[in-house]
Coordinates of C-alpha atoms in Angstrom, one line a residue:
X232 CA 0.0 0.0 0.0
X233 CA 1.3 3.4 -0.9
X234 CA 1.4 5.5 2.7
X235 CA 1.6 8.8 1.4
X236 CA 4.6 9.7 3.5
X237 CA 8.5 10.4 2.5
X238 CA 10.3 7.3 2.3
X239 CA 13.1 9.2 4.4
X240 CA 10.9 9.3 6.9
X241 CA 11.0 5.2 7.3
X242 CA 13.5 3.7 9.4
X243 CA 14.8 1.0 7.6
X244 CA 15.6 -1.4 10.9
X245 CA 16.5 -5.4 9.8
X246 CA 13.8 -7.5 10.8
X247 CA 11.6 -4.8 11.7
X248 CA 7.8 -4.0 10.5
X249 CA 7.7 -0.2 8.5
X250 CA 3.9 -0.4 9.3
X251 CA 4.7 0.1 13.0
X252 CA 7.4 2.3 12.6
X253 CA 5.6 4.4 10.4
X254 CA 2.6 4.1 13.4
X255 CA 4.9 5.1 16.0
X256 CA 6.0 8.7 14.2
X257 CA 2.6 9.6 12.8
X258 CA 2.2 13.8 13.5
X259 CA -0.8 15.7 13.3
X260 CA -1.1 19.3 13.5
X261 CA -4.5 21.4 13.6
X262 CA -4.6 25.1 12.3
X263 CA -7.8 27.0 13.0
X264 CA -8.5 30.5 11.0
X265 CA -11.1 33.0 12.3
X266 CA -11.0 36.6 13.5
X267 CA -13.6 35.7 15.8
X268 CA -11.4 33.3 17.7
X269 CA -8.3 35.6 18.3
X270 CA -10.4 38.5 19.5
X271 CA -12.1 36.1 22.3
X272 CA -15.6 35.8 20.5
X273 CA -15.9 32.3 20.1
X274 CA -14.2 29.2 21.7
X275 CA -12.3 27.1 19.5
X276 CA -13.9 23.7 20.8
X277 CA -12.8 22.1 17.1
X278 CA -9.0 21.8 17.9
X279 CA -10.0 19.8 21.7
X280 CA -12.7 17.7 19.2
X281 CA -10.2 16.4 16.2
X282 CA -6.8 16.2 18.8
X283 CA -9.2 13.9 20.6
X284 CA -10.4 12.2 18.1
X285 CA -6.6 11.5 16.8
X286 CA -5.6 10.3 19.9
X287 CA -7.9 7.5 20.1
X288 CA -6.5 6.6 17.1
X289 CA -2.9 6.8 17.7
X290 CA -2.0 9.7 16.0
X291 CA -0.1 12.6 18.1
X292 CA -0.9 16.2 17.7
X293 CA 2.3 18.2 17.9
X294 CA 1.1 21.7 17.2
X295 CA -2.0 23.5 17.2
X296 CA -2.3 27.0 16.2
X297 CA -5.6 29.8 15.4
X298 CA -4.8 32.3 12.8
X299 CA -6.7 35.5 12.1
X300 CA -8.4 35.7 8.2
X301 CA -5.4 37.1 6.2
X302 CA -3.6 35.1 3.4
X303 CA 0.2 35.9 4.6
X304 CA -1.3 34.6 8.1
X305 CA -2.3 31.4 7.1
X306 CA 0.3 30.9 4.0
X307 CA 3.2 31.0 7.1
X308 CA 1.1 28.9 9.2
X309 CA 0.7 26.1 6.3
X310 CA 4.6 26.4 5.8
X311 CA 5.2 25.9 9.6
X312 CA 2.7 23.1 10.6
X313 CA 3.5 21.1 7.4
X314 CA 7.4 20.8 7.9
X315 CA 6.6 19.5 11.3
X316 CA 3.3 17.6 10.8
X317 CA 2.3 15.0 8.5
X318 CA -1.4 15.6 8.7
X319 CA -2.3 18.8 8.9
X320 CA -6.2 19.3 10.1
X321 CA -7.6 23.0 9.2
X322 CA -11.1 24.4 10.2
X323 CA -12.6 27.5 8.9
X324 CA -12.5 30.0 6.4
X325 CA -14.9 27.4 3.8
X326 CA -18.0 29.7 4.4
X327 CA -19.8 32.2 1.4
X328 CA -18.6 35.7 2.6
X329 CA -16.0 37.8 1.7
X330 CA -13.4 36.8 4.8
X331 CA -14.0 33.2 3.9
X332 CA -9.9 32.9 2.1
X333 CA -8.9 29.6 3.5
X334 CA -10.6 27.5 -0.4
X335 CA -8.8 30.2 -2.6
X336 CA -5.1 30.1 -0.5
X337 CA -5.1 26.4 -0.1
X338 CA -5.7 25.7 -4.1
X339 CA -2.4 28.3 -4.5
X340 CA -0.5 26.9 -2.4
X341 CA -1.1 22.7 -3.3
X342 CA -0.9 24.3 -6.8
X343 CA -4.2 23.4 -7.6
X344 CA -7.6 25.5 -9.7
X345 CA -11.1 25.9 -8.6
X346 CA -13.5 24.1 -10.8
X347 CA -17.6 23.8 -10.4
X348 CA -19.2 20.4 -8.4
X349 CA -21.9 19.8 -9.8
X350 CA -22.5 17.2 -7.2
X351 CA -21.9 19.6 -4.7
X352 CA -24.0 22.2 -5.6
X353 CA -27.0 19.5 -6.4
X354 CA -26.3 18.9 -2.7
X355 CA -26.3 22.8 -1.7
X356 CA -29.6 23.4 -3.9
X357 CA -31.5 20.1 -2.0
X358 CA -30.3 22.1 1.2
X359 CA -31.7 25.2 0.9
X360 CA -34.5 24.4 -0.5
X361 CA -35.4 22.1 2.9
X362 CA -34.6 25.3 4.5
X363 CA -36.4 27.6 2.3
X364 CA -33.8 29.4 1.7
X365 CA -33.0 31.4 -2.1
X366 CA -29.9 30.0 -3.4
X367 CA -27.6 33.4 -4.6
X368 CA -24.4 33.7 -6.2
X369 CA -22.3 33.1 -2.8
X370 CA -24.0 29.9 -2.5
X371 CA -23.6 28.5 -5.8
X372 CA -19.9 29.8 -5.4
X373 CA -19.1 27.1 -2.8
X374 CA -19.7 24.7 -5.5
X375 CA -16.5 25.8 -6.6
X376 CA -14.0 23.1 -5.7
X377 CA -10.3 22.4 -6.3
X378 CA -9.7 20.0 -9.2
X379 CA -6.9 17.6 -7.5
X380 CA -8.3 17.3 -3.9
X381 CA -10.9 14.8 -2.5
X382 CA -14.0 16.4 -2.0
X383 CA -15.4 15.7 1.5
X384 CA -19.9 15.8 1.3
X385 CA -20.9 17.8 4.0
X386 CA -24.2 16.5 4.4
X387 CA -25.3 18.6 7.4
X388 CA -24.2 22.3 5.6
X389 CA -23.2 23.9 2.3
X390 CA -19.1 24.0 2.8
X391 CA -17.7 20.9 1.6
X392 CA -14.6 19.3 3.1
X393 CA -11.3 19.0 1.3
X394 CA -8.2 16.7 1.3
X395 CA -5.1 17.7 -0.3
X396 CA -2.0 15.8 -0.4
X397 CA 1.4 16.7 -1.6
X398 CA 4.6 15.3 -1.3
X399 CA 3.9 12.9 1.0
X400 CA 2.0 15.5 3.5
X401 CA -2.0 15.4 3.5
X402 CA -4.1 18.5 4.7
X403 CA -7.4 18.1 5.6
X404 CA -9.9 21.1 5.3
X405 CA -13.1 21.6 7.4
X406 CA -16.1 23.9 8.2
X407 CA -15.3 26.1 10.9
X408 CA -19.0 25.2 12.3
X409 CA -18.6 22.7 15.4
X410 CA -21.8 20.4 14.4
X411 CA -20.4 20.3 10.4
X412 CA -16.9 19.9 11.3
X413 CA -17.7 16.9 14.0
X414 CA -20.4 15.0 10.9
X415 CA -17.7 15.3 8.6
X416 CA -14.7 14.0 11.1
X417 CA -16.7 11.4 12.2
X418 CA -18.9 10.1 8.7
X419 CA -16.0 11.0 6.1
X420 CA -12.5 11.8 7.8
X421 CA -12.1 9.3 10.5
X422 CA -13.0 6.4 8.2
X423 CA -10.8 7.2 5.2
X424 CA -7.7 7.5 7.8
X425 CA -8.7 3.7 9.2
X426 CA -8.9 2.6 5.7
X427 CA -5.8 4.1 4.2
X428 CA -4.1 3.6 7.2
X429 CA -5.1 0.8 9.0
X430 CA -1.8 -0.2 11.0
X431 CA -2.9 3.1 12.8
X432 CA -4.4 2.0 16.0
X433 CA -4.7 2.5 19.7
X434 CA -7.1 1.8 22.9
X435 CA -7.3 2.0 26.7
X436 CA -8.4 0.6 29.8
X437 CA -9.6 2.9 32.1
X438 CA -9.7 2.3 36.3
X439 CA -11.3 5.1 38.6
X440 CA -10.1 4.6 42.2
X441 CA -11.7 6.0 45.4
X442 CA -10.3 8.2 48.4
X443 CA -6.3 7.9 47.4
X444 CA -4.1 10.9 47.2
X445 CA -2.2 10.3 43.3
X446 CA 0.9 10.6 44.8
X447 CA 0.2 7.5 47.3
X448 CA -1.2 5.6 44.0
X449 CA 1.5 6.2 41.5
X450 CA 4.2 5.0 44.4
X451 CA 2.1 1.3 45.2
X452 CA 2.2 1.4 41.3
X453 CA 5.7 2.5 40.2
X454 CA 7.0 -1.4 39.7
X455 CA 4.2 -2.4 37.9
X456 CA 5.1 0.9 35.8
X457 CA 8.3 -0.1 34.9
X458 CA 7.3 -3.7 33.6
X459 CA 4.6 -2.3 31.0
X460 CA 6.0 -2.6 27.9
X461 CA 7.2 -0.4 24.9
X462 CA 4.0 1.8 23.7
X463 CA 2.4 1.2 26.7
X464 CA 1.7 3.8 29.2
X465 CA -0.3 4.5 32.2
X466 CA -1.6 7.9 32.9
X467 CA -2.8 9.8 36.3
X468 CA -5.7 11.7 36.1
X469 CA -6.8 13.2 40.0
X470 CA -9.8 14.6 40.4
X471 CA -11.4 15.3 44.1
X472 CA -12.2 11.8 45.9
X473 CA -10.6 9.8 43.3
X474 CA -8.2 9.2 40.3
X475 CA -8.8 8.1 37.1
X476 CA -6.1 5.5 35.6
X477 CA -5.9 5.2 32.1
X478 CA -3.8 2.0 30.9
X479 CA -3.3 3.4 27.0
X480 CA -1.2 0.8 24.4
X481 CA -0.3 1.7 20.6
X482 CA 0.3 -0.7 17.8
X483 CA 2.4 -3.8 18.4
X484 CA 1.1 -3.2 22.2
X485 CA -2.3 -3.6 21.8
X486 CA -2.1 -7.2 22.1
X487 CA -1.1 -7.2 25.5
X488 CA -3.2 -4.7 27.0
X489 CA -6.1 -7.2 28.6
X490 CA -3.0 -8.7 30.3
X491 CA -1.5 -5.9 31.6
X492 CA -4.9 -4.5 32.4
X493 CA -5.4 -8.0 34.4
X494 CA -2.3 -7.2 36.1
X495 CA -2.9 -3.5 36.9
X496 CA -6.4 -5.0 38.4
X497 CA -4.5 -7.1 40.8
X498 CA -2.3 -4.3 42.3
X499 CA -5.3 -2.8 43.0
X500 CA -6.5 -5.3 44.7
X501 CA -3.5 -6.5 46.9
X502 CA -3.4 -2.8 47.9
X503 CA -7.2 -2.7 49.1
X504 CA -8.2 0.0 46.8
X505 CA -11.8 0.8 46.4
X506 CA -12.3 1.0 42.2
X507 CA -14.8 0.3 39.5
X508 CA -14.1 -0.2 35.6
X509 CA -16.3 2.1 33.9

């Protein structure tokens, strides 16, 4: 299977699987553009939803960053996130008015042309006609799509998604509207990542434990710590009256996480702990 990476960025180890290695240094960065979420308007709640939704798939953010709506703004931010990121997820910017830049700059700069969808715009027509809406010429203008990239149907609203790739570096472009953006990770992005990239994977056990200061817990547990093996991890999250452990394994780990999860289980229990597996 082609990846879609640089093959410089494959370790060539003897006797060693690229699939996992290529797991293992998998970056993401997010980039979200809007006035309105520099000047304090709005809460960007998209960069917390897609870093999450990465994670549980064993991809690691390294960078996010919000831009305001100028071209040299978002042209540097594309140069920066891209020589450190493999994936880089942008929201905003896709909408009908005048500040909406981010459809014209990203066709520049993946040296790619605008062309009309019909598809899409069949789509945007059946939409605002269910809303009663007129259809003007912004509207139909969001049927204009780049040539190259994979369109991405945005059933829920009229600013389709788009995937670019170039030299081995893919960019993902969303709505900057929460409900769009979430349909469209979740129906179209999410599932072409699994299927392209299907040696991508990761998954947790989780343990909440009652009236035990984290600092007691993670000393009873340090030995058990250092015997997990490599992609395997156990994280601390306290909370008043209880801590939340979270027993997280990537890749070639995964197979041994109901046995390490047995064993965390069993410290537990030779230490008396109160705890429940939600």
């Amino acid at each position: 299977m082609n990846s879609g990476f640089p093959a410089a960025s494959l370790h060539s180890l003897s006797g060693v699987d690229h699939r996992i290695i290529l797991t293992f240094i998998m970056k993401a960065a997010i980039l979200t553009i809007g006035d309105e979420i520099l000047m304090g308007q709005i809460t960007d709640t998209n960069s917390v939803y897609i870093a999450r939704h990465l994670s549980e798939s064993g991809i690691e953010t390294c960078r996010m960053q919000s831009v305001p709506d100028q071209s040299d703004a978002i042209r540097q931010a594309l140069d920066g996130l891209l020589a450190e990121a493999d994936l880089l997820f942008i929201t905003g910017g896709l909408g009908p008015t005048k500040d909406d830049i981010t459809k014209k700059i990203l066709c520049d700069y993946f040296d790619d042309e605008l062309v009309f969808d019909d598809q899409t715009f069949r789509h945007i027509e059946s939409l605002l006609a269910n809303r009663q809406a007129p259809m003007n010429r912004l509207n139909r203008d969001q049927a204009l799509l780049p040539r190259k990239a994979e369109i991405l149907p945005n059933r829920k609203g009229t600013a389709a998604g788009m995937w670019f790739s170039r030299n081995g570096k893919q960019a993902v472009s969303l709505p900057g509207v929460p409900f769009e953006m979430e349909c469209l990770m979740e129906e179209e992005v999410m599932p072409r990542l699994h299927r392209r990239f299907p040696q991508i994977a990761m998954d947790y056990r989780m343990f909440i434990v009652y009236n035990v200061a984290e600092s007691a817990l993670a000393e009873k547990l340090e030995a058990f710590e250092n015997q997990l093996p490599e992609k395997m991890g156990l994280a601390y999250l306290p909370s008043p009256g209880y801590v939340k452990l979270r027993l997280t394994a990537k890749a070639a780990a995964l197979p041994a996480l109901e046995t390490q999860a047995g064993r965390l289980e069993s410290c537990l229990q030779s230490n008396r702990y109160q705890y429940i597996i939600p």
